[in-house]
Coordinates of C-alpha atoms and ligand atoms in Angstrom, one line a residue:
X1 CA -20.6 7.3 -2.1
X2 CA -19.3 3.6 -2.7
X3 CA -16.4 2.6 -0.1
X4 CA -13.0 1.9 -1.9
X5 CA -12.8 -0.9 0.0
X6 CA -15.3 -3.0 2.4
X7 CA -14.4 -6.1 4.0
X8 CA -16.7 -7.9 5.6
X9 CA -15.3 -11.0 8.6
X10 CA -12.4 -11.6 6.7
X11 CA -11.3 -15.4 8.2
X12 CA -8.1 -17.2 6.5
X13 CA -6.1 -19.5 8.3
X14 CA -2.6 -21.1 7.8
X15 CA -2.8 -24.7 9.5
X16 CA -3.3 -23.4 13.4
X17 CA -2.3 -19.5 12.6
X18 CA -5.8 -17.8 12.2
X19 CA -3.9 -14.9 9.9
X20 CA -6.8 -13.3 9.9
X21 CA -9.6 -13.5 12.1
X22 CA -12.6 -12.0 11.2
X23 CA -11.7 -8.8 10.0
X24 CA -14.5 -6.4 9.0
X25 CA -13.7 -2.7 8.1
X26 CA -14.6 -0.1 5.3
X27 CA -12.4 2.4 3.5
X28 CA -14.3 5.9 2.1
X29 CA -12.6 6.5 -1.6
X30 CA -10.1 9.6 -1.5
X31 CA -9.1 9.0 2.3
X32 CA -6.0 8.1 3.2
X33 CA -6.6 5.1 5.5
X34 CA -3.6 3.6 7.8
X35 CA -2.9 -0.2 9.4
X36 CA -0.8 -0.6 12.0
X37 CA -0.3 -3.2 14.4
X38 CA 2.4 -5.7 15.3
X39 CA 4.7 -8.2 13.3
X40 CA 2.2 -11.5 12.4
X41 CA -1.0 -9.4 13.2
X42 CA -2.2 -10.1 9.4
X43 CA -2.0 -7.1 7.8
X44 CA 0.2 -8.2 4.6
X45 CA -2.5 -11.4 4.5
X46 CA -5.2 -8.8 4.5
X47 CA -3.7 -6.7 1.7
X48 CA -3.1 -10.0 -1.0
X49 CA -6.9 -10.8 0.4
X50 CA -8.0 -7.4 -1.1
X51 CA -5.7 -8.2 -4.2
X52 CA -7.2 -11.2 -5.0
X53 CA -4.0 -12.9 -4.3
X54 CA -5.3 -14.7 -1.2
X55 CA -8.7 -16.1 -0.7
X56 CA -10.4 -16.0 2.1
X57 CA -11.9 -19.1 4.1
X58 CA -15.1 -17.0 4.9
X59 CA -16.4 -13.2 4.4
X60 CA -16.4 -11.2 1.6
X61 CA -14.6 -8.2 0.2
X62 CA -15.7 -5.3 -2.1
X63 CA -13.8 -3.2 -4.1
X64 CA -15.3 0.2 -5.3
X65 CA -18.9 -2.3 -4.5
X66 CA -18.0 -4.5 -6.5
X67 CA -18.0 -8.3 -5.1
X68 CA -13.8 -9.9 -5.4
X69 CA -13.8 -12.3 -8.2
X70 CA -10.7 -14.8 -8.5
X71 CA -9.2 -16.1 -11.4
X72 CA -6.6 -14.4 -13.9
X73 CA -8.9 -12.4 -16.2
X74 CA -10.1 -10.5 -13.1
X75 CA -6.9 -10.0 -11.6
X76 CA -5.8 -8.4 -14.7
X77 CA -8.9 -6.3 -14.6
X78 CA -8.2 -5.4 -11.2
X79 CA -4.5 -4.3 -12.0
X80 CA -5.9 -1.2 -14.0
X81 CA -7.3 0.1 -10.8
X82 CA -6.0 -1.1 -7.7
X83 CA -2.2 -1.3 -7.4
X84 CA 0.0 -2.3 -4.9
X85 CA 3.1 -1.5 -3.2
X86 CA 4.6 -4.7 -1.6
X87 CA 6.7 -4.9 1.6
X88 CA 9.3 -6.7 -0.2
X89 CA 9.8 -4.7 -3.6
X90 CA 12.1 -7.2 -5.2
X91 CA 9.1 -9.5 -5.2
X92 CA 7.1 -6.7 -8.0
X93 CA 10.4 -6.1 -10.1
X94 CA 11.1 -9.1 -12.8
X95 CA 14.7 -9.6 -12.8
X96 CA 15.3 -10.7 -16.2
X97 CA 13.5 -7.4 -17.2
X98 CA 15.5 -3.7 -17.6
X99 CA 13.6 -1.2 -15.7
X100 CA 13.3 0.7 -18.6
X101 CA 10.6 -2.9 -20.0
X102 CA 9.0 -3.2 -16.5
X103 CA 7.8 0.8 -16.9
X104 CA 7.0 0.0 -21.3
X105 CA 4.4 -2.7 -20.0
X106 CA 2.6 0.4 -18.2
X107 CA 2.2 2.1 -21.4
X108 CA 0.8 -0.8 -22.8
X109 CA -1.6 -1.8 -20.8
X110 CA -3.1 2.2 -20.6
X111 CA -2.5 2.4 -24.1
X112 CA -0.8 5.1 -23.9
X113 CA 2.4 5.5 -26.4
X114 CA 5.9 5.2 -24.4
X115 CA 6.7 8.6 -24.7
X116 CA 3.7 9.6 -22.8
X117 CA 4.2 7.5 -20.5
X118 CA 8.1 8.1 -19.8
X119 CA 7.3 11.8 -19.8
X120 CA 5.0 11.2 -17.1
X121 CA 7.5 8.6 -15.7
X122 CA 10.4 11.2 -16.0
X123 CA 8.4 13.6 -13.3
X124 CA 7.8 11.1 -10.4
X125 CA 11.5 9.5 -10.7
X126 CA 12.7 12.8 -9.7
X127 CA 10.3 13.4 -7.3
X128 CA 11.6 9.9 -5.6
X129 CA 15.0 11.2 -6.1
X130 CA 16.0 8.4 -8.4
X131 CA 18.3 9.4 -11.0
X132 CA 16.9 9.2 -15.0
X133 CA 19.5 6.4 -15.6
X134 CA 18.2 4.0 -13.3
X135 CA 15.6 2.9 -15.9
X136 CA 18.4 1.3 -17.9
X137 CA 19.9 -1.3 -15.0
X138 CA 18.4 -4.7 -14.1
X139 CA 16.7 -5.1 -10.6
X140 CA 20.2 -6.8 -9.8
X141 CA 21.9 -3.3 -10.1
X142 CA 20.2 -1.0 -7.7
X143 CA 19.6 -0.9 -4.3
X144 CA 16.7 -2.0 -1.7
X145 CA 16.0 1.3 -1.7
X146 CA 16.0 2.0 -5.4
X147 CA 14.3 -0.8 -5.6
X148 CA 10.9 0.1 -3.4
X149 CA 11.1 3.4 -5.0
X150 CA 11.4 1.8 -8.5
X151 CA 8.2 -0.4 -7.3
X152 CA 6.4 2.7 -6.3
X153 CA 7.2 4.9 -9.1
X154 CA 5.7 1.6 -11.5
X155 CA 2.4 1.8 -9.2
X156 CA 2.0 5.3 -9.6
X157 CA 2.1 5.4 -13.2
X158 CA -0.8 2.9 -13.9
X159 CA -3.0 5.6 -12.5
X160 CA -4.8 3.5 -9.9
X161 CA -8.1 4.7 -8.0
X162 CA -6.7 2.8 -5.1
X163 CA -2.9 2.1 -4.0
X164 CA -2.2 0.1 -1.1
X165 CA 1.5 0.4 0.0
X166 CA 3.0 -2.0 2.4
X167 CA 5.7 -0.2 4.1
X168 CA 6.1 1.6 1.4
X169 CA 9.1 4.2 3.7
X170 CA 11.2 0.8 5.0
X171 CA 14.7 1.0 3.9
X172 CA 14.6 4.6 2.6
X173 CA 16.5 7.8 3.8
X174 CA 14.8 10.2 6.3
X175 CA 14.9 12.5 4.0
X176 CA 13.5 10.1 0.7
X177 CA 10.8 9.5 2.8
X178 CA 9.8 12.8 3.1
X179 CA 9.6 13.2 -0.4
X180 CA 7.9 9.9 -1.1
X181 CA 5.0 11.1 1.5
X182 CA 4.7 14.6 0.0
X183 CA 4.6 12.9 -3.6
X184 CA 2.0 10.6 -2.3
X185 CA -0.1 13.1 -0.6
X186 CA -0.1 15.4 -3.9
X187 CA -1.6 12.4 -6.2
X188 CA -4.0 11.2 -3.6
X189 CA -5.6 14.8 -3.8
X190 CA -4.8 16.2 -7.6
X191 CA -5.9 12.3 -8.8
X192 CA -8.5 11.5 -6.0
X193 CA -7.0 8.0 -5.3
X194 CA -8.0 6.2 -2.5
X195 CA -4.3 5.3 -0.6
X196 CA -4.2 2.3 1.9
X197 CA -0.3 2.5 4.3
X198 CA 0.6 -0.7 6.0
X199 CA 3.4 0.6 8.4
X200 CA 5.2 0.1 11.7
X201 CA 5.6 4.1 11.0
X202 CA 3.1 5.8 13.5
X203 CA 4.6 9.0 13.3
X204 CA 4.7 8.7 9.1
X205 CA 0.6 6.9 9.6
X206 CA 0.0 10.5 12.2
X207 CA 1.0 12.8 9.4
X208 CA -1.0 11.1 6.4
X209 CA -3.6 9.2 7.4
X210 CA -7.2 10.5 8.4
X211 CA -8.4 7.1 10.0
X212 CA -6.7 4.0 10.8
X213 CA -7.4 0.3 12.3
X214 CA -4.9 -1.6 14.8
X215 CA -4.8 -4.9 14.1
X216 CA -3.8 -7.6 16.3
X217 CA -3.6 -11.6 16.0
X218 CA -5.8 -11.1 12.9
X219 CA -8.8 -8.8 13.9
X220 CA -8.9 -5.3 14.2
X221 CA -8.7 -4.4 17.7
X222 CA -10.0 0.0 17.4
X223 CA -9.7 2.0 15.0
X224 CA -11.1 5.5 14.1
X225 CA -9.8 8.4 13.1
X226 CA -6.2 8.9 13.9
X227 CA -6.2 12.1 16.0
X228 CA -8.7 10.7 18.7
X229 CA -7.3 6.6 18.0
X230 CA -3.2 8.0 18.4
X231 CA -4.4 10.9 21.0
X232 CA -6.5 8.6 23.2
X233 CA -6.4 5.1 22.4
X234 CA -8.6 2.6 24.3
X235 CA -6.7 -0.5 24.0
X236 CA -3.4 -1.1 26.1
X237 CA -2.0 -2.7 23.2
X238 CA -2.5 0.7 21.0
X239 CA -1.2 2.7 24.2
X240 CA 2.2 -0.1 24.4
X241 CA 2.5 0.4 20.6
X242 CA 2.4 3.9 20.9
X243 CA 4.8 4.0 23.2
X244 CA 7.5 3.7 20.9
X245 CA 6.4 6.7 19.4
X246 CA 6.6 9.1 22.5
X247 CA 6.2 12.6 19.7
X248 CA 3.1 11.3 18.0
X249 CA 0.6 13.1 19.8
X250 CA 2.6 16.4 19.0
X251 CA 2.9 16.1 15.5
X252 CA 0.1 17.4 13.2
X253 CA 0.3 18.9 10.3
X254 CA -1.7 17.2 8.2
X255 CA -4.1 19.4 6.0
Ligands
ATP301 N1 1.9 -18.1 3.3 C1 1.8 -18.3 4.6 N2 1.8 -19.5 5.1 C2 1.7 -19.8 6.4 N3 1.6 -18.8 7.3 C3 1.5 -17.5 6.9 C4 1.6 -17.2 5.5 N4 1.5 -15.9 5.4 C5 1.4 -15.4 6.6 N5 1.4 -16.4 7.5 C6 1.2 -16.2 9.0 O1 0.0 -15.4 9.1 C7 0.3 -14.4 10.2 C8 0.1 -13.0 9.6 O2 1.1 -12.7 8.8 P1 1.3 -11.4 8.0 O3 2.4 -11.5 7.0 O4 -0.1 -11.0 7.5 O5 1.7 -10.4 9.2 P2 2.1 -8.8 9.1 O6 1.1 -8.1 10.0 O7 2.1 -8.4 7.7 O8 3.5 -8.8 9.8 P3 4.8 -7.8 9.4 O9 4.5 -6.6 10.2 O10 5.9 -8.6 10.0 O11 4.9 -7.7 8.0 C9 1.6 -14.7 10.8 O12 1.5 -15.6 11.9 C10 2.3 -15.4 9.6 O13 3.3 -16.3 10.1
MG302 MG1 3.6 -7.7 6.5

């Protein structure tokens, strides 16, 4: 089958920061793949690479085999099946725009009528244990938390084949987060979608993902899949980043 995602010696640099440094990697569709590594390793630059939001100085990137094109028409195109969850949820949330407008635009770009899509909308709100009325308030009036939620429930609805969520958990209550892994896990297997997690989290990238990469000073450093990479990792750096974990290698219960 086609990878989701391939990315082939990924190279972008920033003046002297090489943010990523020939980064090469490939992501089966309907896996749930993790990246981990440090602050400034690259990992948001690699995500807006894969969205077409960042070009690359040199390599190439595929999505579902297809080659990245740049240019507005083909990020559009791109919007109806990759969609992501940013690190900094404000950033996806127009604040001049109700909620209620920002989840509207959804059912227009599916074409689906607004009731659909708010009946659909009305089922993964409470499942992110945000109340019905939040759809009514500006991005102003809710929380950070609300907020990444309110970003995440918009992501789900378009239906992507692939959703890439930058710390999607940061911010949120033990017990949100729970329920925001549990709701991801359900659509990645009832809608096949192929989910990408970007977190500091190893014990929340332990429980859902099946392989990951650790990523330092822009390259990937191992990777493989998590049970051998989190049980016996190779690289000091994976054992030192580990090491904040110390209940990783007990936790499974993936499946
Ligand atoms: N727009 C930019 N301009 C200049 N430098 C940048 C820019 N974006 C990222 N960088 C640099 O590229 C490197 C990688 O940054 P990136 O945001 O990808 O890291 P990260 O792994 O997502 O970190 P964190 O875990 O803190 O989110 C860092 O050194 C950062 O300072
Ligand atoms: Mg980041």
């Amino acid at each position: 089958m086609t990878d989701a995602i391939a990315i082939s010696n990924a190279q972008l640099r920033f003046g002297e920061t090489a943010a990523l440094d020939g980064v090469s990697l490939t992501i089966p569709q309907g896996t749930c793949f993790g990246i981990v590594g440090e602050s400034g390793s690259g990992k948001t630059t690699l995500m807006r690479a894969v969205l077409g939001l960042q070009k690359l100085d040199q390599g190439e990137i595929r999505i579902l085999g297809k080659p990245l094109v740049h240019g507005r028409a083909a990020l559009r195109e791109r919007a109806s099946f990759i969609q992501p969850i940013f690190q900094d949820p404000a950033a996806s949330l127009s604040p001049r725009s109700r909620i209620r407008t920002l989840m509207n635009e959804v059912g227009t770009v599916l074409r689906e009528p607004h009731a659909a899509t708010h009946e659909r909308l009305a089922v993964i709100l409470g499942r992110l244990s945000l109340p019905p009325g939040v759809i009514d308030k500006y991005p102003h009036e809710i929380s950070g938390g609300q907020a990444r939620r309110v970003a995440i429930a918009r992501a789900l609805l378009m239906k992507p084949s692939i959703l890439i969520a930058d710390e999607p958990t940061a911010g949120l209550d033990v017990s949100v987060q729970g329920d925001l892994l549990n709701l991801l896990q359900d659509i990645r297997r009832s809608q096949n979608i192929t989910l990408v997690v970007i977190s500091h989290n190893l014990a929340i990238m332990r429980l859902i993902a099946e392989n990951a990469v650790v990523m330092r000073a822009g390259n990937v450093i191992e990777g493989g899949e998590v049970g051998s990479l989190f049980g016996s990792p190779q690289e000091v750096y994976t054992r030192d980043l580990l090491a904040a974990w110390p209940s990783i290698r007990a936790v499974n219960t993936k499946g």
